[in-house]
XYZ file of C-alpha atoms in Angstrom:
782
model
C -19.484 11.919 -68.024
C -17.650 14.714 -69.875
C -13.924 15.074 -69.222
C -13.509 18.278 -67.240
C -9.708 18.320 -67.299
C -8.136 21.713 -67.977
C -4.688 21.963 -69.513
C -2.250 24.862 -69.604
C -2.006 24.512 -73.413
C -5.569 25.827 -73.686
C -4.830 28.959 -71.640
C -3.221 31.758 -73.602
C -1.708 34.953 -72.272
C -1.128 36.406 -75.744
C -1.794 40.154 -75.777
C -1.873 40.341 -71.958
C 0.559 42.345 -69.851
C 1.303 41.391 -66.245
C 3.008 43.656 -63.716
C 4.737 42.066 -60.728
C 5.750 43.993 -57.599
C 6.914 43.303 -54.056
C 5.646 45.678 -51.423
C 5.928 46.295 -47.670
C 8.470 44.413 -45.533
C 10.652 41.977 -47.464
C 10.489 38.216 -46.925
C 12.691 35.337 -48.061
C 11.096 33.578 -51.034
C 9.762 36.744 -52.683
C 12.340 36.312 -55.467
C 11.203 32.737 -56.103
C 7.649 34.082 -56.491
C 8.784 36.849 -58.875
C 10.768 34.295 -60.916
C 7.762 31.971 -61.187
C 5.403 34.799 -62.252
C 7.866 36.034 -64.896
C 8.606 32.597 -66.353
C 5.023 31.330 -66.268
C 3.806 34.624 -67.786
C 6.337 34.425 -70.636
C 5.565 30.701 -71.068
C 1.865 31.389 -71.753
C 2.719 34.195 -74.168
C 2.119 37.256 -71.996
C 4.473 40.208 -71.474
C 5.668 40.556 -67.892
C 6.930 43.770 -66.330
C 8.973 44.267 -63.165
C 7.645 47.141 -61.081
C 10.703 48.134 -59.035
C 10.460 49.598 -55.501
C 6.857 48.491 -54.926
C 4.049 51.024 -55.243
C 6.574 53.867 -55.249
C 7.908 52.573 -58.573
C 4.354 52.319 -59.921
C 3.686 55.950 -58.987
C 7.042 57.252 -60.266
C 6.986 55.203 -63.508
C 9.910 55.699 -65.896
C 12.679 53.105 -65.535
C 10.966 51.637 -62.470
C 8.683 49.661 -64.795
C 10.736 47.413 -67.065
C 9.874 44.426 -69.224
C 11.288 41.188 -67.812
C 13.001 38.500 -69.864
C 13.488 34.801 -69.122
C 17.173 35.324 -68.304
C 16.519 38.344 -66.073
C 15.228 36.067 -63.288
C 18.028 33.513 -63.559
C 19.981 32.832 -60.327
C 17.523 34.715 -58.098
C 15.780 31.647 -56.647
C 18.333 31.275 -53.836
C 18.617 34.985 -53.008
C 16.894 36.329 -49.872
C 14.958 39.606 -49.731
C 13.564 41.006 -52.963
C 15.757 41.771 -55.974
C 13.208 44.186 -57.498
C 13.126 46.265 -54.327
C 10.336 47.154 -51.940
C 9.383 50.428 -50.301
C 6.696 51.768 -47.996
C 4.875 54.288 -50.180
C 2.991 57.324 -48.849
C 2.185 58.615 -52.359
C 0.086 55.583 -53.272
C -2.152 56.321 -50.296
C -3.208 59.572 -51.964
C -5.701 59.788 -54.826
C -3.143 61.775 -56.823
C -0.541 59.025 -56.409
C -2.952 56.308 -57.586
C -3.852 58.460 -60.615
C -0.154 58.613 -61.598
C 0.135 54.841 -61.086
C -2.906 54.173 -63.310
C -1.430 56.340 -66.088
C 1.917 54.531 -65.907
C 0.204 51.144 -66.182
C -2.124 52.109 -69.052
C 0.796 53.565 -71.039
C 2.405 50.108 -70.950
C -0.838 48.167 -71.414
C -0.641 46.524 -67.956
C -4.061 45.454 -66.649
C -2.965 42.435 -64.603
C -1.139 42.927 -61.331
C 0.538 40.345 -59.175
C 1.206 41.871 -55.760
C 3.518 40.108 -53.309
C 3.275 41.678 -49.851
C 1.427 41.854 -46.545
C -2.182 42.800 -45.763
C -1.525 46.551 -46.141
C -0.086 46.103 -49.639
C -2.958 43.823 -50.689
C -5.636 46.148 -49.268
C -4.049 49.010 -51.252
C -4.177 46.898 -54.414
C -7.866 46.173 -53.894
C -8.696 49.851 -53.397
C -6.783 50.621 -56.613
C -8.862 48.002 -58.451
C -12.137 49.439 -57.125
C -11.144 52.961 -58.185
C -9.722 51.866 -61.562
C -12.599 52.883 -63.873
C -12.934 56.237 -62.070
C -9.197 56.881 -62.414
C -9.358 56.091 -66.146
C -12.295 58.529 -66.567
C -10.216 61.268 -64.907
C -7.262 60.490 -67.195
C -9.544 60.665 -70.279
C -10.978 64.020 -69.123
C -7.528 65.498 -68.558
C -6.514 64.284 -72.042
C -3.696 62.068 -70.734
C -5.157 58.897 -72.293
C -7.628 58.397 -75.139
C -11.186 57.098 -74.824
C -10.065 54.061 -76.826
C -7.222 53.290 -74.357
C -9.726 53.589 -71.513
C -12.000 51.020 -73.221
C -9.168 48.547 -73.939
C -7.867 48.712 -70.376
C -11.261 48.957 -68.672
C -10.701 46.200 -66.066
C -7.790 45.741 -63.662
C -7.210 42.180 -62.391
C -5.378 41.629 -59.140
C -3.938 38.486 -57.597
C -2.074 38.625 -54.315
C 0.564 36.402 -52.746
C 1.251 36.954 -49.082
C 4.909 37.639 -48.384
C 5.319 38.179 -44.650
C 7.611 36.466 -42.160
C 5.033 36.901 -39.350
C 2.440 34.525 -40.902
C -0.143 37.067 -39.788
C -2.578 36.776 -42.707
C -5.794 34.809 -42.245
C -6.931 32.401 -44.936
C -3.430 31.105 -45.667
C -1.683 28.273 -43.810
C 1.789 29.651 -44.459
C 2.898 32.972 -45.885
C 6.048 33.273 -48.002
C 9.026 33.859 -45.688
C 7.639 32.326 -42.498
C 9.468 29.011 -42.800
C 12.781 30.772 -43.568
C 12.346 33.089 -40.566
C 11.786 29.990 -38.398
C 15.024 28.541 -39.807
C 16.890 31.688 -38.689
C 15.327 31.578 -35.199
C 16.009 27.849 -34.718
C 19.631 28.238 -35.903
C 20.085 30.870 -33.184
C 18.269 28.837 -30.511
C 20.346 25.726 -31.284
C 23.538 27.803 -31.028
C 22.417 29.458 -27.776
C 21.489 26.133 -26.174
C 25.089 24.906 -26.196
C 26.401 28.023 -24.437
C 23.443 28.152 -22.018
C 24.069 24.539 -21.052
C 27.755 25.180 -20.395
C 26.997 27.976 -17.906
C 23.578 26.882 -16.560
C 22.010 30.043 -17.936
C 18.515 31.220 -18.720
C 18.065 32.892 -22.106
C 15.239 35.239 -23.027
C 14.843 35.444 -26.809
C 12.828 38.190 -28.433
C 11.457 37.350 -31.889
C 9.483 39.411 -34.419
C 5.710 39.533 -34.388
C 4.221 42.840 -33.304
C 0.627 41.675 -33.735
C 1.076 37.966 -34.357
C 2.722 35.362 -32.152
C 3.175 32.656 -34.813
C 6.994 32.831 -34.951
C 7.292 32.841 -31.158
C 4.803 29.989 -30.737
C 6.212 27.673 -33.415
C 9.835 28.281 -32.454
C 8.888 27.537 -28.805
C 7.260 24.315 -29.979
C 10.265 23.478 -32.182
C 12.894 23.954 -29.484
C 10.890 22.880 -26.427
C 11.069 26.316 -24.768
C 10.064 26.551 -21.104
C 7.778 29.548 -21.561
C 6.383 31.587 -24.447
C 4.658 34.986 -24.471
C 2.471 35.901 -27.472
C 0.031 38.780 -28.159
C -2.986 36.543 -29.005
C -2.980 34.753 -25.659
C -1.536 36.948 -22.902
C -0.682 35.050 -19.711
C -3.231 35.010 -16.891
C -2.659 37.296 -13.876
C -0.074 35.810 -11.553
C 1.908 34.405 -14.486
C 5.156 35.693 -12.995
C 5.043 33.253 -10.046
C 3.848 30.441 -12.315
C 6.709 30.971 -14.781
C 9.354 31.155 -12.052
C 7.971 27.976 -10.460
C 8.170 26.205 -13.834
C 11.784 27.338 -14.421
C 12.976 26.275 -10.954
C 11.131 22.938 -11.241
C 12.877 22.155 -14.554
C 16.264 22.941 -12.932
C 15.428 20.639 -10.018
C 14.759 17.850 -12.520
C 18.323 18.239 -13.782
C 17.987 20.693 -16.680
C 20.986 23.013 -17.021
C 19.257 25.731 -19.048
C 15.988 27.550 -19.595
C 14.699 29.153 -22.779
C 11.947 31.784 -22.728
C 10.627 33.123 -26.049
C 8.926 36.520 -26.207
C 7.124 37.952 -29.249
C 7.926 41.661 -29.633
C 4.199 42.491 -29.295
C 3.629 40.453 -26.103
C 1.391 42.060 -23.458
C -0.325 41.047 -20.232
C -4.114 40.716 -19.882
C -4.433 44.456 -19.288
C -2.587 45.501 -22.425
C 0.702 46.416 -20.689
C 3.718 45.455 -22.844
C 5.961 42.622 -21.593
C 9.488 43.293 -22.795
C 12.316 40.758 -22.929
C 14.268 42.893 -20.432
C 11.350 42.896 -18.001
C 11.264 39.078 -18.191
C 15.007 38.914 -17.541
C 14.733 41.212 -14.499
C 11.873 39.107 -13.161
C 13.904 35.858 -13.407
C 16.966 37.462 -11.794
C 14.892 39.005 -8.994
C 12.831 35.908 -8.168
C 15.281 33.072 -8.849
C 18.726 34.624 -9.035
C 19.479 32.675 -12.245
C 22.234 33.933 -14.544
C 20.016 35.352 -17.333
C 20.786 36.846 -20.760
C 18.624 38.542 -23.401
C 19.045 38.025 -27.149
C 16.985 40.164 -29.535
C 17.002 38.575 -32.984
C 15.723 41.604 -34.924
C 16.255 41.738 -38.677
C 18.324 38.536 -38.742
C 14.917 36.833 -39.073
C 14.208 38.588 -42.373
C 17.593 37.777 -43.873
C 19.439 34.855 -45.367
C 18.541 32.470 -48.143
C 14.994 31.121 -48.419
C 14.349 27.596 -47.151
C 13.342 24.788 -49.529
C 9.733 25.065 -48.316
C 9.571 28.804 -49.099
C 11.043 28.315 -52.570
C 8.524 25.585 -53.411
C 5.632 27.507 -51.846
C 6.569 30.698 -53.731
C 7.120 28.855 -57.036
C 3.762 27.071 -56.763
C 2.008 30.293 -55.776
C 3.646 32.278 -58.609
C 2.435 29.804 -61.225
C -1.020 29.682 -59.619
C -1.166 33.508 -59.618
C -0.583 33.651 -63.386
C -3.294 30.998 -63.918
C -5.695 33.052 -61.772
C -4.939 36.197 -63.823
C -5.491 34.332 -67.130
C -8.843 33.038 -65.928
C -10.044 36.337 -64.406
C -13.071 38.067 -65.902
C -14.065 41.696 -65.202
C -16.358 40.572 -62.366
C -13.811 38.337 -60.609
C -12.978 39.699 -57.140
C -9.307 40.232 -56.230
C -7.988 36.972 -54.822
C -5.059 35.642 -52.851
C -3.363 32.407 -53.892
C -2.403 30.360 -50.907
C -1.604 26.918 -49.597
C -4.099 25.019 -47.499
C -2.567 21.820 -46.129
C -0.829 20.587 -49.231
C -3.135 22.091 -51.816
C -3.076 25.387 -53.726
C -6.264 27.391 -53.196
C -7.628 30.816 -54.134
C -9.434 32.872 -51.520
C -11.111 36.312 -51.889
C -8.605 38.952 -50.852
C -11.010 41.142 -48.873
C -12.433 38.210 -46.890
C -8.873 37.442 -45.761
C -8.163 41.091 -44.927
C -11.410 41.400 -42.934
C -10.656 38.236 -40.982
C -7.095 39.459 -40.281
C -8.528 42.739 -38.976
C -11.054 40.838 -36.848
C -8.161 39.096 -35.047
C -6.701 42.481 -34.099
C -10.133 43.713 -33.011
C -10.636 40.619 -30.834
C -7.220 41.214 -29.231
C -8.002 44.909 -28.636
C -11.305 43.939 -26.997
C -9.542 41.270 -24.884
C -11.464 38.385 -26.526
C -8.311 36.270 -26.583
C -9.867 32.805 -27.117
C -11.682 34.246 -30.126
C -8.447 35.791 -31.478
C -6.712 32.401 -31.379
C -9.672 30.732 -33.129
C -9.720 33.386 -35.845
C -5.995 32.890 -36.508
C -6.964 29.529 -37.974
C -6.669 25.800 -37.346
C -2.884 25.630 -37.672
C -2.278 28.349 -35.052
C -4.858 26.908 -32.648
C -3.335 23.456 -32.927
C 0.192 24.746 -32.358
C -0.962 26.486 -29.175
C -2.828 23.443 -27.855
C 0.127 21.151 -28.598
C 2.560 23.537 -26.904
C 0.391 23.677 -23.762
C 0.120 19.886 -23.751
C 3.885 19.339 -23.961
C 5.446 22.102 -21.941
C 3.464 22.187 -18.711
C 3.939 19.043 -16.739
C 1.066 18.351 -14.385
C 1.825 17.223 -10.837
C 1.358 13.457 -10.470
C -1.721 13.943 -8.278
C -3.405 15.922 -11.127
C -2.772 13.221 -13.747
C -5.480 10.763 -14.705
C -4.224 7.256 -13.910
C -4.934 4.859 -16.753
C -2.856 1.798 -15.786
C -2.122 1.310 -19.503
C 1.408 0.678 -20.815
C 2.280 2.168 -24.200
C 5.498 1.328 -26.093
C 7.143 3.621 -28.638
C 9.847 2.545 -31.121
C 11.725 3.774 -34.207
C 11.950 1.474 -37.242
C 13.922 1.796 -40.496
C 16.611 4.319 -41.371
C 17.080 7.412 -39.168
C 15.156 10.557 -40.169
C 15.522 14.037 -38.687
C 12.484 14.793 -36.528
C 12.064 11.249 -35.143
C 13.258 12.428 -31.719
C 10.782 15.321 -31.688
C 8.027 12.776 -32.382
C 9.211 10.455 -29.574
C 9.405 13.353 -27.094
C 5.911 14.477 -28.018
C 4.465 10.953 -27.759
C 6.103 10.292 -24.370
C 4.907 13.571 -22.851
C 1.369 13.356 -24.233
C 1.181 9.722 -23.064
C 2.264 10.679 -19.532
C -0.241 13.573 -19.519
C -2.976 11.094 -20.501
C -1.981 8.961 -17.501
C -0.189 6.104 -19.297
C 3.147 4.497 -18.404
C 5.426 4.981 -21.404
C 8.017 2.428 -22.533
C 10.857 3.054 -24.992
C 12.051 0.225 -27.221
C 15.672 0.519 -28.406
C 16.796 -0.540 -31.904
C 13.385 -1.133 -33.480
C 11.890 -4.630 -33.754
C 15.342 -6.143 -33.183
C 15.545 -4.521 -29.746
C 11.917 -5.478 -29.159
C 12.456 -9.222 -29.461
C 15.697 -8.985 -27.463
C 13.815 -7.278 -24.632
C 15.523 -3.854 -24.848
C 12.459 -2.202 -23.343
C 12.461 0.246 -20.459
C 10.180 2.852 -18.946
C 10.771 6.399 -20.195
C 9.872 9.434 -18.057
C 8.974 13.083 -18.771
C 12.483 14.387 -18.053
C 14.210 11.693 -20.136
C 13.103 13.336 -23.384
C 14.082 16.926 -22.456
C 16.043 18.650 -25.232
C 15.226 15.945 -27.800
C 13.441 18.133 -30.380
C 16.582 19.606 -31.907
C 18.550 16.348 -32.111
C 19.021 14.659 -35.484
C 18.994 10.907 -36.114
C 17.289 8.504 -33.697
C 18.188 8.630 -29.994
C 16.192 5.446 -29.290
C 18.189 3.630 -31.947
C 16.592 2.232 -35.089
C 17.044 -0.881 -37.273
C 15.527 -2.129 -40.515
C 14.737 -5.609 -39.056
C 11.170 -6.788 -39.732
C 9.173 -8.534 -36.972
C 7.799 -11.611 -38.840
C 10.747 -13.933 -38.077
C 10.755 -12.984 -34.398
C 7.026 -12.703 -33.847
C 6.934 -15.277 -30.976
C 9.610 -13.422 -29.025
C 7.963 -10.046 -29.671
C 4.615 -11.400 -28.424
C 6.426 -12.742 -25.341
C 7.988 -9.314 -24.631
C 4.549 -7.700 -25.062
C 3.246 -10.119 -22.390
C 6.225 -9.680 -20.011
C 5.940 -5.868 -20.064
C 2.144 -5.922 -20.389
C 2.212 -3.582 -23.428
C -1.324 -2.368 -24.219
C -0.594 -0.219 -27.283
C 2.184 0.424 -29.822
C 3.374 3.605 -31.520
C 5.792 2.921 -34.380
C 7.685 5.880 -35.865
C 9.536 5.031 -39.054
C 9.712 4.413 -42.791
C 8.653 1.665 -45.175
C 9.903 -1.098 -42.801
C 7.633 0.319 -40.083
C 4.703 0.093 -42.524
C 5.564 -3.525 -43.461
C 6.196 -4.310 -39.785
C 2.758 -3.070 -38.739
C 1.164 -5.264 -41.427
C 3.132 -8.290 -40.187
C 2.100 -7.639 -36.563
C -1.525 -7.340 -37.582
C -1.355 -10.540 -39.650
C 0.025 -12.399 -36.606
C -2.867 -11.360 -34.339
C -4.743 -14.602 -35.033
C -1.891 -16.597 -33.454
C -0.888 -14.170 -30.698
C -3.518 -12.513 -28.519
C -0.745 -10.236 -27.126
C -0.699 -8.420 -30.498
C -4.398 -7.601 -30.290
C -3.723 -4.052 -29.079
C -4.162 -0.625 -30.741
C -1.184 0.089 -33.037
C -0.450 3.267 -34.954
C 2.351 4.231 -37.279
C 3.693 7.729 -37.892
C 5.661 8.054 -41.178
C 9.292 9.148 -40.749
C 11.660 8.729 -43.694
C 13.692 11.086 -45.884
C 12.401 9.245 -48.980
C 8.755 10.278 -48.396
C 7.608 6.973 -49.888
C 4.909 5.885 -47.425
C 1.423 5.085 -48.818
C -1.349 7.012 -47.085
C 0.693 10.136 -46.377
C 1.650 13.079 -48.583
C 4.552 13.919 -46.270
C 6.916 12.092 -43.926
C 8.948 13.375 -40.988
C 12.516 13.963 -42.204
C 11.763 14.755 -45.853
C 11.847 18.544 -45.305
C 15.262 18.378 -43.597
C 16.592 16.263 -46.490
C 15.190 18.747 -49.034
C 16.951 21.606 -47.266
C 20.222 19.645 -47.282
C 19.849 19.054 -51.049
C 18.900 22.673 -51.741
C 21.777 24.112 -49.679
C 24.271 21.799 -51.358
C 22.945 22.609 -54.847
C 23.293 26.342 -54.058
C 26.916 25.841 -53.044
C 27.689 23.620 -56.012
C 26.187 26.164 -58.423
C 28.125 28.958 -56.738
C 31.373 26.987 -57.067
C 31.197 27.584 -60.826
C 30.486 31.321 -60.671
C 32.962 33.321 -62.667
C 34.330 30.202 -64.398
C 33.313 28.767 -67.756
C 29.902 27.288 -68.471
C 29.278 24.232 -66.374
C 26.581 21.578 -65.814
C 26.326 19.635 -62.552
C 24.882 16.116 -62.345
C 23.710 15.449 -58.768
C 22.511 12.113 -57.379
C 19.908 12.150 -54.597
C 18.598 9.452 -52.239
C 15.043 8.132 -52.074
C 15.209 4.483 -53.173
C 12.756 4.228 -56.077
C 10.822 7.294 -54.911
C 11.608 10.433 -56.922
C 10.259 12.908 -54.347
C 13.649 14.308 -53.267
C 14.912 14.613 -56.849
C 11.735 16.291 -58.130
C 10.918 18.644 -55.263
C 14.628 19.295 -54.637
C 14.898 20.118 -58.340
C 12.029 22.591 -58.080
C 13.615 24.252 -55.018
C 17.117 24.395 -56.513
C 16.052 25.490 -60.004
C 17.139 22.294 -61.795
C 16.943 21.856 -65.574
C 15.961 18.196 -65.322
C 15.303 15.538 -62.675
C 15.429 11.877 -63.659
C 13.167 9.589 -61.613
C 11.933 5.990 -61.708
C 8.226 7.014 -61.792
C 8.636 8.817 -65.112
C 10.542 6.470 -67.457
C 13.018 8.152 -69.836
C 15.050 6.940 -72.788
C 18.148 7.994 -74.716
C 16.078 10.377 -76.867
C 14.968 12.297 -73.807
C 18.538 12.471 -72.497
C 19.617 13.756 -75.912
C 16.921 16.434 -75.991
C 17.884 17.536 -72.446
C 21.492 17.976 -73.551
C 20.373 19.993 -76.606
C 18.115 22.112 -74.421
C 21.033 22.897 -72.085
C 23.318 23.651 -75.022
C 20.802 26.232 -76.304
C 20.420 27.691 -72.814
C 24.180 28.069 -72.434
C 24.288 30.229 -75.561
C 22.432 32.942 -73.596
C 23.772 34.742 -70.530
C 22.996 31.700 -68.348
C 26.210 29.964 -67.312
C 25.164 27.035 -65.128
C 23.003 23.960 -65.457
C 21.747 21.586 -62.774
C 20.526 18.026 -63.366
C 19.249 15.831 -60.526
C 19.084 12.042 -60.695
C 17.292 9.764 -58.231
C 19.617 6.919 -57.153
C 17.369 4.145 -58.547
C 15.786 5.926 -61.506
C 17.305 3.560 -64.066
C 19.407 0.426 -63.953
C 21.475 1.348 -67.001
C 21.390 5.152 -67.179
C 23.588 5.513 -64.122
C 24.942 8.784 -62.733
C 28.282 7.995 -64.431
C 26.561 7.274 -67.746
C 24.576 10.540 -67.666
C 27.707 12.450 -66.654
C 29.719 10.962 -69.528
C 26.909 11.577 -72.030
C 26.509 15.235 -71.051
C 30.286 15.665 -71.027
C 30.662 14.261 -74.537
C 27.650 16.005 -76.078
C 28.383 19.337 -74.420
C 31.989 19.535 -75.654
C 32.942 23.040 -76.639
C 29.830 24.528 -74.978
C 29.986 23.402 -71.326
C 31.879 21.003 -69.122
C 30.435 18.663 -66.494
C 30.891 17.756 -62.844
C 29.081 15.111 -60.805
C 28.215 14.833 -57.107
C 26.642 12.000 -55.118
C 25.048 13.617 -52.060
C 24.747 10.386 -50.054
C 24.012 10.243 -46.333
C 24.333 13.961 -45.717
C 20.642 14.006 -46.738
C 19.808 11.864 -43.705
C 21.881 13.722 -41.123
C 21.840 17.153 -39.559
C 19.562 18.903 -37.108
C 15.868 18.656 -38.035
C 14.326 21.634 -39.824
C 11.639 23.666 -37.978
C 8.987 22.039 -40.192
C 10.081 18.496 -39.272
C 10.270 19.337 -35.555
C 6.810 20.854 -35.662
C 5.275 18.167 -37.895
C 6.821 15.371 -35.808
C 5.601 16.965 -32.587
C 2.021 17.506 -33.771
C 1.530 14.214 -35.608
C 2.887 12.141 -32.686
C 0.662 14.045 -30.207
C -2.370 13.267 -32.377
C -1.313 9.592 -32.610
C -1.084 9.337 -28.799
C -4.524 10.890 -28.348
C -5.894 8.275 -30.790
C -4.207 5.511 -28.759
C -5.864 6.801 -25.551
C -9.262 6.829 -27.264
C -8.789 3.289 -28.646
C -7.552 1.932 -25.276
C -10.810 3.072 -23.650
C -12.809 1.676 -26.565
C -11.159 -1.785 -26.497
C -10.916 -2.230 -22.712
C -13.180 -5.107 -21.742
C -13.277 -7.184 -18.554
C -9.928 -6.053 -17.243
C -7.901 -6.263 -20.453
C -7.363 -4.575 -23.818
C -8.405 -6.629 -26.835
C -8.302 -4.955 -30.259
C -8.689 -7.172 -33.302
C -10.479 -4.928 -35.817
C -8.925 -3.484 -38.980
C -9.207 0.055 -37.660
C -7.140 -0.750 -34.569
C -3.919 -0.909 -36.660
C -3.624 2.411 -38.462
C -1.240 4.683 -40.258
C -1.606 8.375 -39.433
C -0.830 10.366 -42.560
C -1.271 13.812 -44.028
C -3.743 13.703 -46.897
C -4.153 16.992 -48.802
C -5.559 19.134 -46.017
C -5.908 16.919 -42.983
C -4.263 14.310 -40.777
C -6.110 11.028 -41.340
C -6.023 7.630 -39.577
C -6.117 4.827 -42.171
C -6.186 1.067 -41.460
C -2.921 -0.367 -42.897
C -4.841 -3.281 -44.448
C -6.744 -0.815 -46.622
C -3.499 0.739 -47.859
C -2.265 -2.545 -49.408
C -3.940 -1.832 -52.753
C -2.287 1.596 -52.886
C 1.221 0.139 -52.524
C 3.838 -1.005 -55.030
C 5.646 -3.422 -52.670
C 8.409 -4.308 -55.156
C 9.618 -0.716 -55.483
C 8.471 0.383 -52.002
C 6.429 3.356 -53.202
C 2.754 4.382 -53.268
C 1.033 3.712 -56.626
C -0.180 7.315 -56.766
C 1.975 10.226 -55.645
C 0.707 13.802 -55.409
C 4.078 15.466 -56.059
C 4.226 14.097 -59.622
C 1.846 16.986 -60.405
C 4.721 19.360 -59.562
C 6.971 17.939 -62.300
C 5.460 19.975 -65.168
C 6.015 23.040 -62.964
C 9.736 22.321 -62.746
C 9.868 21.781 -66.516
C 7.990 24.992 -67.312
C 10.293 27.012 -65.044
C 13.266 25.422 -66.863
C 11.786 26.485 -70.260
C 10.491 23.127 -71.501
C 7.237 22.906 -73.405
C 5.099 20.433 -71.498
C 1.543 19.419 -70.757
C 0.297 20.657 -67.390
C -3.051 19.611 -65.963
C -4.456 22.653 -64.154
C -7.914 21.217 -63.384
C -6.916 20.974 -59.743
C -6.153 24.648 -59.457
C -8.446 26.861 -57.913
C -12.015 27.609 -57.813
C -12.407 30.561 -55.480
C -13.065 29.241 -51.966
C -14.676 31.259 -49.244
C -12.673 31.574 -46.099
C -15.412 30.657 -43.614
C -16.338 27.446 -45.446
C -12.655 26.652 -45.668
C -12.325 26.802 -41.863
C -15.337 24.657 -41.046
C -14.284 21.928 -43.466
C -10.718 21.763 -42.214
C -11.336 21.880 -38.511
C -9.948 18.357 -38.024
C -6.688 19.062 -39.829
C -3.356 19.813 -38.190
């Protein structure tokens, strides 16, 4: 079979000119995308031009279109908004304006455009592409360009990246800026909760989203809001009484606050707007609660981009340049996007049409259809929110007579509590009696097991650490006592939320089934560890929060040297032997190097890194950043690397070192971890319910098959249940890491963006995928 691998070395941008612009509303992460396009473009030998002020700059020309250099995008990764400016442009909507724009591009030889913006900006770019040959003919006839120039520049290639905080573009899982906007909303909600609790208040929060309720829905899911109003799914008639009943019921159960989230475009079933003030007046009139309104407004657009947005934008920027290099005259305009965990390319106009269909469905009051068209992620968020927020009356609940225990195992990870809350509430909704085990397997064998009710997990989503308590103890030594506790409490299923110890623990429990019939019950593990080192899952709960802690700290550390002499920082990250935090944190923070166990290095490589930094410091760049995973090498310790850099950099730069330590494990969970924990635990509980029915025979549950002890992990595009026995071969047990790790493919990306020549396998990057096929295939994903 021929080797079909494609490498970046074989793709040349020599003689090509790429223009990059940001258009429409700004979004955090746009600068990271611009930086990636500029650096990747220069790396492959192309010329890259900034087009300032969006389409307006393209129409006006002159100094608005400037060639970019490597250094010109330094230090912009952590800046919010867009450094090259963005403007809404009326001129580009006219034929005359587009004619001017075409002339300005041809004069500079630009026939490749990378447009970062919303659906309006991308639709405009596609129209421009369709008109291109006609515009060139006009310019030839008017004598403004020669026939030869028209021939050379005969095709315009366009690649789009969606920058929009609303996440309102179909065909993409996440648009650039959405995660950062959620960070802003959740920061506000967390702050408001403390004051609301003090005064027993109700808060109505209005968030952005004129036509799309994604921000409102996900922030409601991430903070456990009592009620949410979104344009895609207006509330049914009579919602006012229903909402007030829900609020008063939660107060009766002992809650001291209520949170209601309203998208700015929320309406009722008849198209009448529902404003945040109207909601406030309703609560005051019906319940007499002390109620306040907070309108977040442009706060949501501001601030520094989150780690997720920086990585997303950097990956998309590199992918966009690859798409432009591979484009032929017949290639349709495409959008580069992320689907699950994989970069994909989708035809721009298919996405635009689907986005317009959502609006049409909403206008025609086909709300179920609108939600379906928004895509799998949106639909799942809505279903999970409904499942968790509306408690059924006991008489409405199915009664299963099954007991399900939930426990945390291993080190604490932010988002564990969101997962426990979700599991408990879904379990109760499915009719089970839920039990909480304190302090992992240690608490299990000591009998620290008690029933946990719906109200007990209220307000857990935003709490860091593990409220149940967690220990690293493994069950093997105490298996008899654990089996005894399973019998005493009649536990019919187990949900284990934790890290590598949870994975080993599940294997030990399964191995002991032959001796203990009590362990023959469905068991499922949900990965939660900052190290992200669990086989069978691309991501773990807690890793995103840790990445944000690393990125924020790196930003501050870099800033501490601004205005002083040239300085290099050596930063040690956690992760055991797994280099995920060092590598992906390095990509998000703009590191020059990241040393990890998975990619062995020697003194020659350290030497070449120092030389590389020395050369870099001779330009206008003043700061260097080097990350080191805590266990990357026995002998090349953080102190050793620090001393080496210090000695070799004498006279050019000085060095400082920082060990980040446990701050990576603490803090409030990020919106992503709250959401991921909530959804993955809900799916795990639904699996448990299905397996309990399947294995219930003659009055008892007996599950002894391989597929009744599973790990639920995210694999590329979907959440998959995998028997733990089958994951043994994928595991390096000595170093507690999977044998194959997807994120190692991101390492060349970090090196390229730090100006290293490297080999980069681009075979994985995108064939054009059609949006409809994409939906059908991924229907089972999160």
